[in-house]
């Protein structure tokens, strides 16, 4: 395995007195596509937000490229290549698709490279290119998800955190989104994917972690977890 890009050590995250994440260990090697699955309320979104820096941690260590980043504000983490596509996508509904995409590059000064990256995003997301001047709020859910991913790519992420990209989308659209995620991974971007759709997530991921009530209870390769009877019973709807 190459050097870890992300390490969580005994990480704890609390909302006031309530501990939502109760000491988890998680590691991502550079270039991996890893998913974090688990039931509603397990603490997956909380974990992603703490990694991105939009939530403070209550204990433990958070390392990015070997450096402690717990005290680094979210915008500085973004500048170092750590980007989050939040649950619900977080796109600016009144702005056009192009304006949304360019927002992803707001902290960059390398204008020429931004234009080149825009072209790369268009190649990966041709549907987005067709709709550049459309107001983002009028896009379909799948198109909005693609814009949210495209916007994150414009920040030149090294580690992309994706929170429930399939949420609320029809199965065919979900397949498309997963194809996009695979092509982003193929470009060398490390991805941590939070998903309710455990089947697809495990199929597409090299490794995965299962989270239950604030703890990591299982980890392994996507294939091993897909075959695990406990995972099949709890998350793949089998009895
Ligand atoms: P889901 O798939 O439903 O989003 P999740 O695994 O992402 O689930 P989280 O959203 O991280 O779970 O929630 C973990 C726990 O923290 C839950 O018990 C939830 O009620 C609680 N929680 C989340 N956000 C807050 C908040 N802002 N204030 C208080 N408690 C919260």
XYZ file of N, CA and C and ligand atoms in Angstrom:
748
model
N 0.852 -1.198 0.000
C 0.000 0.000 0.000
C 0.891 1.253 0.000
N 0.520 2.271 -0.800
C 1.310 3.502 -0.787
C 1.030 4.277 0.509
N 1.768 5.368 0.698
C 1.655 6.135 1.943
C 0.219 6.585 2.161
N -0.243 6.565 3.410
C -1.625 7.000 3.642
C -1.800 8.495 3.370
N -2.884 8.826 2.698
C -3.207 10.244 2.483
C -4.058 10.739 3.654
N -4.804 9.797 4.256
C -5.698 10.176 5.363
C -5.631 9.122 6.460
N -5.519 9.589 7.703
C -5.551 8.671 8.837
C -6.430 9.265 9.940
N -7.370 8.466 10.411
C -8.193 8.840 11.564
C -7.763 7.915 12.681
N -7.386 8.484 13.817
C -6.955 7.655 14.937
C -7.807 7.962 16.150
N -8.576 6.969 16.566
C -9.443 7.087 17.738
C -10.254 8.394 17.693
N -10.755 8.711 16.517
C -11.440 9.993 16.305
C -12.817 10.010 16.975
N -13.051 11.080 17.715
C -14.341 11.254 18.397
C -14.953 12.577 17.968
N -16.264 12.555 17.725
C -16.953 13.779 17.319
C -18.266 13.840 18.098
N -18.539 15.014 18.676
C -19.730 15.134 19.514
C -20.564 16.344 19.119
N -21.860 16.197 19.321
C -22.779 17.341 19.223
C -23.149 17.670 20.653
N -22.546 18.685 21.237
C -22.766 18.971 22.651
C -22.339 17.763 23.474
N -23.261 17.292 24.327
C -22.915 16.169 25.209
C -23.062 14.822 24.499
N -23.625 14.849 23.308
C -23.885 13.572 22.635
C -22.746 13.208 21.684
N -22.117 12.076 21.964
C -21.016 11.633 21.114
C -21.584 10.846 19.927
N -21.403 11.385 18.718
C -21.954 10.716 17.528
C -20.937 9.756 16.924
N -19.645 10.079 17.061
C -18.577 9.199 16.557
C -17.678 8.895 17.755
N -17.563 7.586 18.068
C -17.055 7.195 19.385
C -15.668 6.556 19.352
N -14.772 7.176 18.602
C -13.400 6.639 18.575
C -13.208 5.694 17.411
N -13.034 6.258 16.206
C -12.864 5.383 15.030
C -11.459 5.517 14.442
N -11.004 4.409 13.858
C -9.730 4.366 13.143
C -10.032 4.069 11.692
N -9.449 4.860 10.824
C -9.701 4.665 9.389
C -8.484 5.182 8.630
N -8.134 4.495 7.548
C -6.952 4.892 6.798
C -7.204 4.750 5.305
N -6.744 5.728 4.543
C -6.861 5.667 3.081
C -5.483 5.816 2.468
N -5.108 4.899 1.583
C -3.848 5.051 0.854
C -4.100 5.953 -0.349
N -3.073 6.630 -0.797
C -3.202 7.488 -1.971
C -3.709 6.664 -3.150
N -4.740 7.179 -3.816
C -5.258 6.517 -5.009
C -6.366 5.511 -4.750
N -6.683 5.263 -3.484
C -7.741 4.278 -3.200
C -9.143 4.874 -3.358
N -10.088 3.996 -3.632
C -11.514 4.341 -3.569
C -12.094 3.479 -2.454
N -12.457 4.144 -1.362
C -12.908 3.436 -0.165
C -14.286 3.946 0.208
N -15.176 3.032 0.618
C -16.480 3.525 1.040
C -16.729 3.278 2.511
N -17.637 4.098 3.023
C -18.054 4.033 4.419
C -19.555 3.822 4.364
N -19.985 2.630 4.796
C -21.419 2.340 4.712
C -21.977 2.145 6.121
N -23.291 2.138 6.215
C -23.921 1.958 7.519
C -25.310 2.562 7.516
N -26.073 2.211 8.539
C -27.472 2.632 8.606
C -27.584 4.131 8.867
N -28.785 4.653 8.734
C -29.069 6.045 9.078
C -28.613 6.329 10.496
N -27.955 7.455 10.660
C -27.588 7.873 12.010
C -26.346 7.196 12.558
N -25.654 6.415 11.741
C -24.462 5.693 12.228
C -23.294 6.637 12.500
N -23.291 7.806 11.834
C -22.206 8.770 12.048
C -21.359 9.014 10.814
N -21.832 8.587 9.664
C -21.039 8.687 8.430
C -20.858 10.149 7.994
N -21.978 10.883 7.918
C -21.910 12.293 7.505
C -21.094 13.096 8.506
N -21.299 12.810 9.766
C -20.549 13.494 10.826
C -19.051 13.299 10.600
N -18.659 12.079 10.277
C -17.240 11.772 10.044
C -16.694 12.570 8.857
N -17.442 12.572 7.743
C -16.967 13.311 6.554
C -16.827 14.796 6.862
N -17.817 15.351 7.590
C -17.762 16.783 7.887
C -16.565 17.128 8.774
N -16.231 16.222 9.676
C -15.060 16.469 10.540
C -13.776 16.410 9.716
N -13.723 15.497 8.748
C -12.514 15.414 7.908
C -12.372 16.695 7.078
N -13.520 17.183 6.556
C -13.490 18.389 5.726
C -13.251 19.647 6.552
N -13.509 19.562 7.853
C -13.261 20.708 8.725
C -14.480 21.564 8.991
N -15.662 21.082 8.620
C -16.872 21.853 8.906
C -17.444 21.479 10.279
N -16.869 20.486 10.923
C -17.259 20.126 12.296
C -15.974 19.935 13.103
N -15.944 20.416 14.346
C -14.738 20.185 15.155
C -14.718 18.753 15.693
N -13.531 18.270 16.063
C -13.481 16.934 16.656
C -13.400 17.069 18.179
N -13.806 16.009 18.855
C -13.810 16.029 20.323
C -12.607 15.278 20.886
N -11.932 14.498 20.043
C -10.766 13.754 20.523
C -10.165 12.926 19.410
N -8.956 12.465 19.644
C -8.281 11.639 18.651
C -7.460 12.468 17.688
N -7.016 11.851 16.621
C -6.140 12.525 15.658
C -6.651 12.376 14.234
N -6.400 13.432 13.465
C -6.801 13.464 12.065
C -5.568 13.891 11.274
N -5.048 12.989 10.453
C -3.840 13.306 9.684
C -4.121 13.254 8.198
N -3.594 14.268 7.494
C -3.718 14.349 6.047
C -2.298 14.462 5.505
N -1.918 13.538 4.649
C -0.530 13.478 4.174
C 0.464 13.494 5.328
N 0.119 12.803 6.386
C 1.033 12.671 7.515
C 1.055 13.847 8.481
N 0.277 14.910 8.185
C 0.272 16.096 9.047
C -1.038 16.176 9.824
N -0.941 16.566 11.093
C -2.156 16.770 11.888
C -2.907 17.980 11.324
N -4.219 17.834 11.099
C -4.979 18.955 10.510
C -6.194 19.356 11.349
N -6.274 18.800 12.586
C -7.492 19.077 13.377
C -7.777 20.565 13.506
N -6.713 21.375 13.584
C -6.925 22.809 13.849
C -6.990 23.643 12.577
N -6.810 22.996 11.438
C -6.807 23.724 10.170
C -8.252 24.029 9.738
N -8.584 25.311 9.439
C -9.951 25.605 9.002
C -10.277 24.948 7.656
N -11.571 24.767 7.399
C -12.021 24.040 6.204
C -11.423 24.612 4.920
N -11.366 25.956 4.794
C -10.899 26.517 3.515
C -9.426 26.204 3.273
N -8.656 26.084 4.374
C -7.235 25.733 4.188
C -7.093 24.258 3.821
N -7.978 23.411 4.359
C -7.944 21.995 3.977
C -8.280 21.881 2.480
N -9.265 22.676 2.043
C -9.651 22.656 0.626
C -8.459 23.060 -0.246
N -7.746 24.088 0.209
C -6.598 24.562 -0.561
C -5.506 23.492 -0.654
N -5.485 22.613 0.340
C -4.490 21.514 0.303
C -5.001 20.288 -0.447
N -6.206 20.408 -1.031
C -6.681 19.313 -1.870
C -7.690 18.393 -1.236
N -8.305 18.858 -0.143
C -9.284 18.010 0.539
C -10.682 18.606 0.302
N -11.450 18.014 -0.602
C -12.728 18.613 -1.008
C -13.905 17.717 -0.633
N -14.999 18.354 -0.224
C -16.210 17.629 0.171
C -17.352 17.956 -0.785
N -18.037 16.907 -1.278
C -19.317 17.107 -1.970
C -20.374 16.703 -0.953
N -21.056 17.705 -0.353
C -21.902 17.396 0.796
C -23.193 16.666 0.431
N -23.784 16.066 1.439
C -25.094 15.450 1.296
C -26.053 16.541 0.817
N -26.901 16.241 -0.155
C -27.809 17.266 -0.667
C -27.137 18.165 -1.702
N -25.862 17.881 -1.995
C -25.102 18.492 -3.099
C -24.624 19.914 -2.868
N -25.429 20.745 -2.161
C -24.965 22.096 -1.843
C -24.651 22.966 -3.035
N -25.380 22.785 -4.136
C -25.103 23.676 -5.269
C -25.869 24.992 -5.091
N -25.417 26.009 -5.805
C -26.068 27.318 -5.724
C -27.183 27.320 -6.768
N -28.422 27.182 -6.309
C -29.522 26.907 -7.238
C -29.838 28.075 -8.168
N -29.515 29.311 -7.747
C -29.848 30.476 -8.594
C -28.741 30.837 -9.560
N -27.597 30.226 -9.380
C -26.487 30.498 -10.306
C -26.536 29.506 -11.462
N -25.869 29.872 -12.549
C -25.826 28.941 -13.687
C -24.870 27.788 -13.373
N -24.935 26.784 -14.229
C -24.042 25.640 -14.097
C -22.587 26.111 -14.157
N -22.296 26.980 -15.128
C -20.917 27.448 -15.266
C -20.464 28.215 -14.025
N -21.340 29.076 -13.494
C -20.969 29.830 -12.297
C -20.713 28.886 -11.121
N -21.543 27.836 -11.014
C -21.324 26.850 -9.957
C -19.967 26.187 -10.094
N -19.645 25.785 -11.325
C -18.364 25.106 -11.546
C -17.200 26.025 -11.177
N -17.291 27.280 -11.612
C -16.186 28.213 -11.362
C -16.020 28.519 -9.876
N -17.115 28.401 -9.105
C -17.024 28.578 -7.649
C -16.018 27.599 -7.054
N -15.918 26.422 -7.666
C -15.001 25.404 -7.162
C -13.553 25.829 -7.260
N -13.298 26.794 -8.134
C -11.910 27.229 -8.352
C -11.642 28.574 -7.693
N -12.546 29.005 -6.795
C -12.435 30.381 -6.298
C -11.122 30.647 -5.562
N -10.544 29.601 -4.973
C -9.310 29.869 -4.217
C -8.060 29.680 -5.068
N -8.240 29.446 -6.365
C -7.065 29.236 -7.223
C -6.647 30.524 -7.929
N -5.354 30.639 -8.197
C -4.857 31.839 -8.892
C -4.376 31.481 -10.302
N -4.305 30.192 -10.589
C -3.732 29.723 -11.858
C -4.809 29.645 -12.944
N -5.211 30.836 -13.447
C -6.362 30.913 -14.347
C -6.283 30.002 -15.568
N -5.087 29.902 -16.161
C -4.963 29.058 -17.362
C -5.245 27.603 -17.035
N -4.716 27.164 -15.893
C -4.923 25.771 -15.493
C -6.400 25.522 -15.169
N -7.079 26.549 -14.640
C -8.512 26.404 -14.343
C -9.281 26.124 -15.642
N -8.928 26.877 -16.702
C -9.614 26.669 -17.987
C -9.372 25.234 -18.485
N -8.137 24.771 -18.335
C -7.810 23.407 -18.785
C -8.586 22.384 -17.953
N -8.703 22.643 -16.647
C -9.436 21.714 -15.780
C -10.924 21.704 -16.129
N -11.443 22.901 -16.509
C -12.853 22.967 -16.926
C -13.067 22.028 -18.115
N -12.143 22.074 -19.060
C -12.256 21.199 -20.246
C -12.227 19.732 -19.835
N -11.365 19.408 -18.868
C -11.288 18.011 -18.410
C -12.598 17.575 -17.769
N -13.187 18.489 -17.000
C -14.475 18.185 -16.354
C -15.547 17.972 -17.426
N -15.494 18.782 -18.495
C -16.479 18.640 -19.571
C -16.342 17.283 -20.252
N -15.111 16.825 -20.401
C -14.903 15.526 -21.039
C -15.505 14.426 -20.169
N -15.326 14.577 -18.870
C -15.843 13.568 -17.947
C -17.359 13.672 -17.791
N -17.870 14.907 -17.903
C -19.299 15.142 -17.667
C -19.908 15.886 -18.860
N -20.063 15.206 -20.004
C -20.550 15.907 -21.204
C -21.937 16.526 -21.001
N -22.747 15.901 -20.192
C -24.081 16.396 -19.898
C -24.040 17.790 -19.270
N -23.017 18.003 -18.462
C -22.854 19.293 -17.787
C -22.482 20.366 -18.799
N -21.642 20.002 -19.746
C -21.201 20.970 -20.746
C -22.387 21.476 -21.567
N -23.325 20.567 -21.851
C -24.496 20.960 -22.654
C -25.362 21.987 -21.940
N -25.220 22.086 -20.620
C -26.143 22.913 -19.844
C -25.478 24.060 -19.103
N -24.364 24.513 -19.634
C -23.558 25.492 -18.897
C -24.312 26.752 -18.468
N -25.222 27.229 -19.341
C -25.900 28.488 -19.021
C -27.244 28.286 -18.325
N -27.581 27.020 -18.045
C -28.859 26.752 -17.366
C -28.725 27.076 -15.870
N -29.825 27.617 -15.297
C -29.817 27.890 -13.851
C -29.817 26.545 -13.128
N -28.869 26.391 -12.197
C -28.615 25.059 -11.622
C -29.839 24.473 -10.911
N -30.668 25.354 -10.328
C -31.857 24.868 -9.614
C -32.853 24.165 -10.507
N -32.746 24.361 -11.830
C -33.705 23.736 -12.740
C -33.163 22.416 -13.314
N -31.974 21.997 -12.890
C -31.428 20.723 -13.372
C -32.111 19.561 -12.657
N -32.029 18.385 -13.267
C -32.516 17.184 -12.582
C -31.564 16.857 -11.434
N -32.008 15.969 -10.546
C -31.181 15.595 -9.398
C -29.838 15.026 -9.814
N -29.850 14.182 -10.847
C -28.608 13.564 -11.313
C -27.662 14.602 -11.893
N -28.229 15.545 -12.658
C -27.396 16.608 -13.242
C -26.809 17.490 -12.131
N -27.618 17.762 -11.114
C -27.119 18.573 -9.994
C -25.963 17.868 -9.291
N -26.093 16.546 -9.137
C -25.016 15.789 -8.501
C -23.740 15.878 -9.335
N -23.918 15.817 -10.660
C -22.739 15.909 -11.529
C -22.094 17.293 -11.423
N -22.919 18.330 -11.331
C -22.365 19.688 -11.172
C -21.612 19.773 -9.840
N -22.188 19.168 -8.793
C -21.530 19.221 -7.478
C -20.172 18.519 -7.535
N -20.111 17.396 -8.237
C -18.836 16.675 -8.366
C -17.870 17.500 -9.230
N -18.400 18.057 -10.330
C -17.573 18.884 -11.217
C -17.010 20.083 -10.476
N -17.842 20.715 -9.654
C -17.374 21.880 -8.890
C -16.220 21.481 -7.966
N -16.382 20.328 -7.300
C -15.310 19.868 -6.409
C -14.031 19.591 -7.204
N -14.185 19.049 -8.412
C -12.991 18.736 -9.218
C -12.228 19.999 -9.607
N -12.973 21.114 -9.744
C -12.323 22.380 -10.106
C -11.407 22.895 -8.997
N -11.514 22.324 -7.800
C -10.580 22.731 -6.740
C -9.306 21.888 -6.804
N -9.216 20.998 -7.794
C -8.066 20.081 -7.949
C -7.862 19.225 -6.707
N -8.878 18.459 -6.329
C -8.743 17.682 -5.092
C -7.738 16.550 -5.222
N -7.090 16.257 -4.097
C -6.276 15.048 -4.012
C -7.105 13.981 -3.304
N -7.931 14.454 -2.369
C -8.841 13.556 -1.655
C -10.248 14.130 -1.769
N -11.144 13.333 -2.344
C -12.522 13.783 -2.548
C -13.430 13.012 -1.595
N -14.205 13.769 -0.813
C -15.145 13.162 0.126
C -16.533 13.296 -0.487
N -17.185 12.179 -0.738
C -18.500 12.214 -1.391
C -19.560 11.708 -0.425
N -20.533 12.562 -0.106
C -21.562 12.160 0.856
C -22.863 11.808 0.141
N -23.180 10.549 0.106
C -24.425 10.036 -0.460
C -24.727 10.559 -1.862
N -23.814 10.359 -2.807
C -24.070 10.891 -4.153
C -25.292 10.282 -4.830
N -25.737 9.114 -4.391
C -26.874 8.474 -5.072
C -28.220 8.878 -4.479
N -28.180 9.696 -3.434
C -29.429 9.963 -2.722
C -30.533 10.558 -3.611
N -31.689 9.932 -3.571
C -32.858 10.449 -4.276
C -32.816 10.283 -5.785
N -31.878 9.506 -6.305
C -31.775 9.381 -7.764
C -32.296 8.022 -8.240
N -32.825 8.017 -9.459
C -33.333 6.773 -10.049
C -32.156 5.832 -10.342
N -32.399 4.513 -10.324
C -31.308 3.543 -10.476
C -30.398 3.783 -11.682
N -30.965 4.137 -12.827
C -30.124 4.353 -14.012
C -29.206 5.549 -13.836
N -29.734 6.576 -13.171
C -28.941 7.785 -12.930
C -27.840 7.467 -11.921
N -28.188 6.639 -10.942
C -27.195 6.238 -9.939
C -26.026 5.531 -10.623
N -26.333 4.643 -11.562
C -25.275 3.945 -12.322
C -24.346 4.958 -12.986
N -24.952 5.988 -13.613
C -24.160 7.026 -14.291
C -23.229 7.740 -13.315
N -23.794 8.078 -12.144
C -22.989 8.785 -11.136
C -21.808 7.908 -10.708
N -22.064 6.617 -10.536
C -20.968 5.726 -10.135
C -19.923 5.596 -11.237
N -20.358 5.666 -12.486
C -19.377 5.658 -13.584
C -18.490 6.901 -13.502
N -19.134 8.039 -13.200
C -18.363 9.283 -13.061
C -17.365 9.140 -11.914
N -17.823 8.578 -10.785
C -16.943 8.409 -9.622
C -15.751 7.524 -10.004
N -16.028 6.465 -10.768
C -14.938 5.584 -11.200
C -13.945 6.322 -12.085
N -14.453 7.182 -12.976
C -13.505 7.874 -13.856
C -12.703 8.909 -13.081
N -13.290 9.496 -12.047
C -12.520 10.430 -11.203
C -11.421 9.643 -10.486
N -11.772 8.468 -9.977
C -10.777 7.625 -9.283
C -9.673 7.213 -10.255
N -10.069 6.930 -11.501
C -9.075 6.493 -12.497
C -8.079 7.601 -12.819
N -8.493 8.851 -12.570
C -7.567 9.979 -12.782
C -6.580 10.128 -11.632
N -6.722 9.277 -10.619
C -5.755 9.300 -9.514
C -6.231 10.035 -8.271
N -7.497 10.492 -8.273
C -8.018 11.176 -7.083
C -8.420 10.109 -6.054
N -7.963 10.267 -4.825
C -8.353 9.357 -3.754
C -9.791 9.711 -3.338
N -10.613 8.702 -3.096
C -12.028 8.983 -2.802
C -12.493 8.245 -1.555
N -13.144 8.995 -0.668
C -13.857 8.382 0.453
C -15.340 8.639 0.209
N -16.069 7.543 0.032
C -17.462 7.610 -0.400
C -18.390 7.132 0.714
N -19.306 7.990 1.128
C -20.343 7.578 2.079
C -21.582 7.213 1.284
N -22.111 6.035 1.517
C -23.254 5.577 0.714
C -24.249 4.740 1.506
N -25.504 4.973 1.209
C -26.579 4.112 1.735
C -26.735 2.910 0.816
N -26.412 3.133 -0.462
C -26.536 2.063 -1.443
C -25.312 1.143 -1.326
N -25.378 0.259 -0.311
C -24.200 -0.531 0.055
C -23.761 -1.440 -1.093
N -24.725 -1.996 -1.798
C -24.413 -2.916 -2.889
C -23.475 -2.284 -3.909
N -23.925 -1.129 -4.425
C -23.123 -0.436 -5.444
C -21.802 0.056 -4.874
N -21.864 0.601 -3.674
C -20.644 1.155 -3.068
C -19.593 0.059 -2.940
N -19.996 -1.108 -2.462
C -19.025 -2.200 -2.263
C -18.508 -2.718 -3.589
N -19.394 -2.743 -4.578
C -19.004 -3.223 -5.903
C -17.915 -2.323 -6.514
N -18.047 -1.016 -6.291
C -17.136 -0.059 -6.925
C -15.885 0.227 -6.090
N -15.901 -0.143 -4.794
C -14.790 0.258 -3.918
C -13.754 -0.839 -3.781
N -12.511 -0.417 -3.572
C -11.477 -1.412 -3.275
C -11.668 -1.933 -1.856
N -11.921 -1.007 -0.926
C -12.119 -1.395 0.473
C -13.291 -0.626 1.020
N -13.780 -1.098 2.173
C -14.883 -0.384 2.800
C -14.829 -0.548 4.318
N -15.489 0.388 4.979
C -15.665 0.326 6.426
C -17.165 0.326 6.690
N -17.573 -0.465 7.672
C -18.987 -0.477 8.074
C -19.081 0.240 9.412
N -20.006 1.197 9.473
C -20.152 1.979 10.693
C -21.506 1.699 11.329
N -21.492 1.513 12.641
C -22.738 1.288 13.386
C -22.676 2.087 14.677
N -23.685 2.909 14.919
C -23.795 3.685 16.164
C -22.474 4.319 16.606
N -21.799 4.959 15.672
C -20.590 5.707 16.026
C -19.321 4.883 16.102
N -19.395 3.584 15.801
C -18.206 2.724 15.805
C -17.994 2.129 14.419
N -16.734 1.806 14.096
C -16.460 0.997 12.906
C -16.524 -0.456 13.362
N -17.415 -1.219 12.763
C -17.599 -2.592 13.243
C -17.006 -3.637 12.302
N -16.779 -3.274 11.058
C -16.217 -4.229 10.095
C -15.415 -3.456 9.066
N -14.395 -4.094 8.549
C -13.673 -3.498 7.429
C -13.088 -4.614 6.564
N -12.891 -4.325 5.299
C -12.345 -5.355 4.414
C -12.450 -4.899 2.972
N -12.094 -5.784 2.056
C -12.210 -5.426 0.648
C -13.691 -5.355 0.288
N -14.007 -4.621 -0.772
C -15.398 -4.528 -1.224
C -15.970 -5.917 -1.472
N -15.195 -6.759 -2.123
C -15.669 -8.112 -2.448
C -15.935 -8.933 -1.189
N -15.008 -8.849 -0.223
C -15.165 -9.637 1.005
C -16.413 -9.194 1.757
N -16.640 -7.885 1.812
C -17.813 -7.405 2.548
C -19.102 -7.748 1.806
N -19.037 -7.733 0.468
C -20.225 -8.122 -0.312
C -20.616 -9.569 -0.026
N -19.613 -10.383 0.276
C -19.865 -11.804 0.524
C -20.138 -12.097 1.997
N -19.947 -11.110 2.863
C -20.085 -11.343 4.305
C -21.567 -11.467 4.693
N -21.952 -12.584 5.331
C -23.364 -12.776 5.660
C -23.938 -11.673 6.554
N -23.109 -11.157 7.474
C -23.605 -10.090 8.371
C -23.928 -8.832 7.566
N -23.044 -8.527 6.594
C -23.269 -7.338 5.755
C -24.483 -7.581 4.872
N -24.582 -8.777 4.330
C -25.712 -9.083 3.433
C -27.031 -8.933 4.191
N -27.033 -9.416 5.423
C -28.284 -9.364 6.206
C -28.618 -7.930 6.606
N -27.601 -7.175 7.020
C -27.890 -5.849 7.570
C -28.043 -4.781 6.508
N -27.262 -4.881 5.416
C -27.235 -3.747 4.481
C -27.649 -4.069 3.058
N -27.761 -5.343 2.743
C -28.099 -5.667 1.354
C -29.489 -6.280 1.276
N -30.239 -6.122 2.364
C -31.648 -6.521 2.344
C -31.877 -8.009 2.264
N -30.889 -8.820 2.702
C -31.109 -10.269 2.683
C -31.393 -10.772 4.078
N -32.160 -11.863 4.174
C -32.444 -12.418 5.513
C -31.812 -13.795 5.645
P -27.588 9.469 7.459
O -27.294 8.516 6.389
O -28.977 9.385 7.983
O -27.135 10.870 7.156
P -25.221 9.167 9.048
O -24.575 7.859 9.277
O -24.592 10.078 8.085
O -26.718 8.945 8.708
P -24.974 11.317 10.908
O -25.777 12.266 10.100
O -23.516 11.483 10.945
O -25.314 9.835 10.473
O -25.550 11.328 12.395
C -24.927 10.624 13.477
C -25.651 10.946 14.778
O -25.438 12.310 15.123
C -27.152 10.757 14.720
O -27.587 10.222 15.935
C -27.687 12.155 14.514
O -28.965 12.298 15.060
C -26.682 12.982 15.285
N -26.561 14.336 14.709
C -26.265 14.640 13.416
N -26.230 15.980 13.234
C -26.514 16.531 14.435
C -26.626 17.880 14.909
N -26.425 18.924 14.102
N -26.938 18.050 16.213
C -27.126 17.000 17.049
N -27.037 15.712 16.681
C -26.729 15.476 15.389
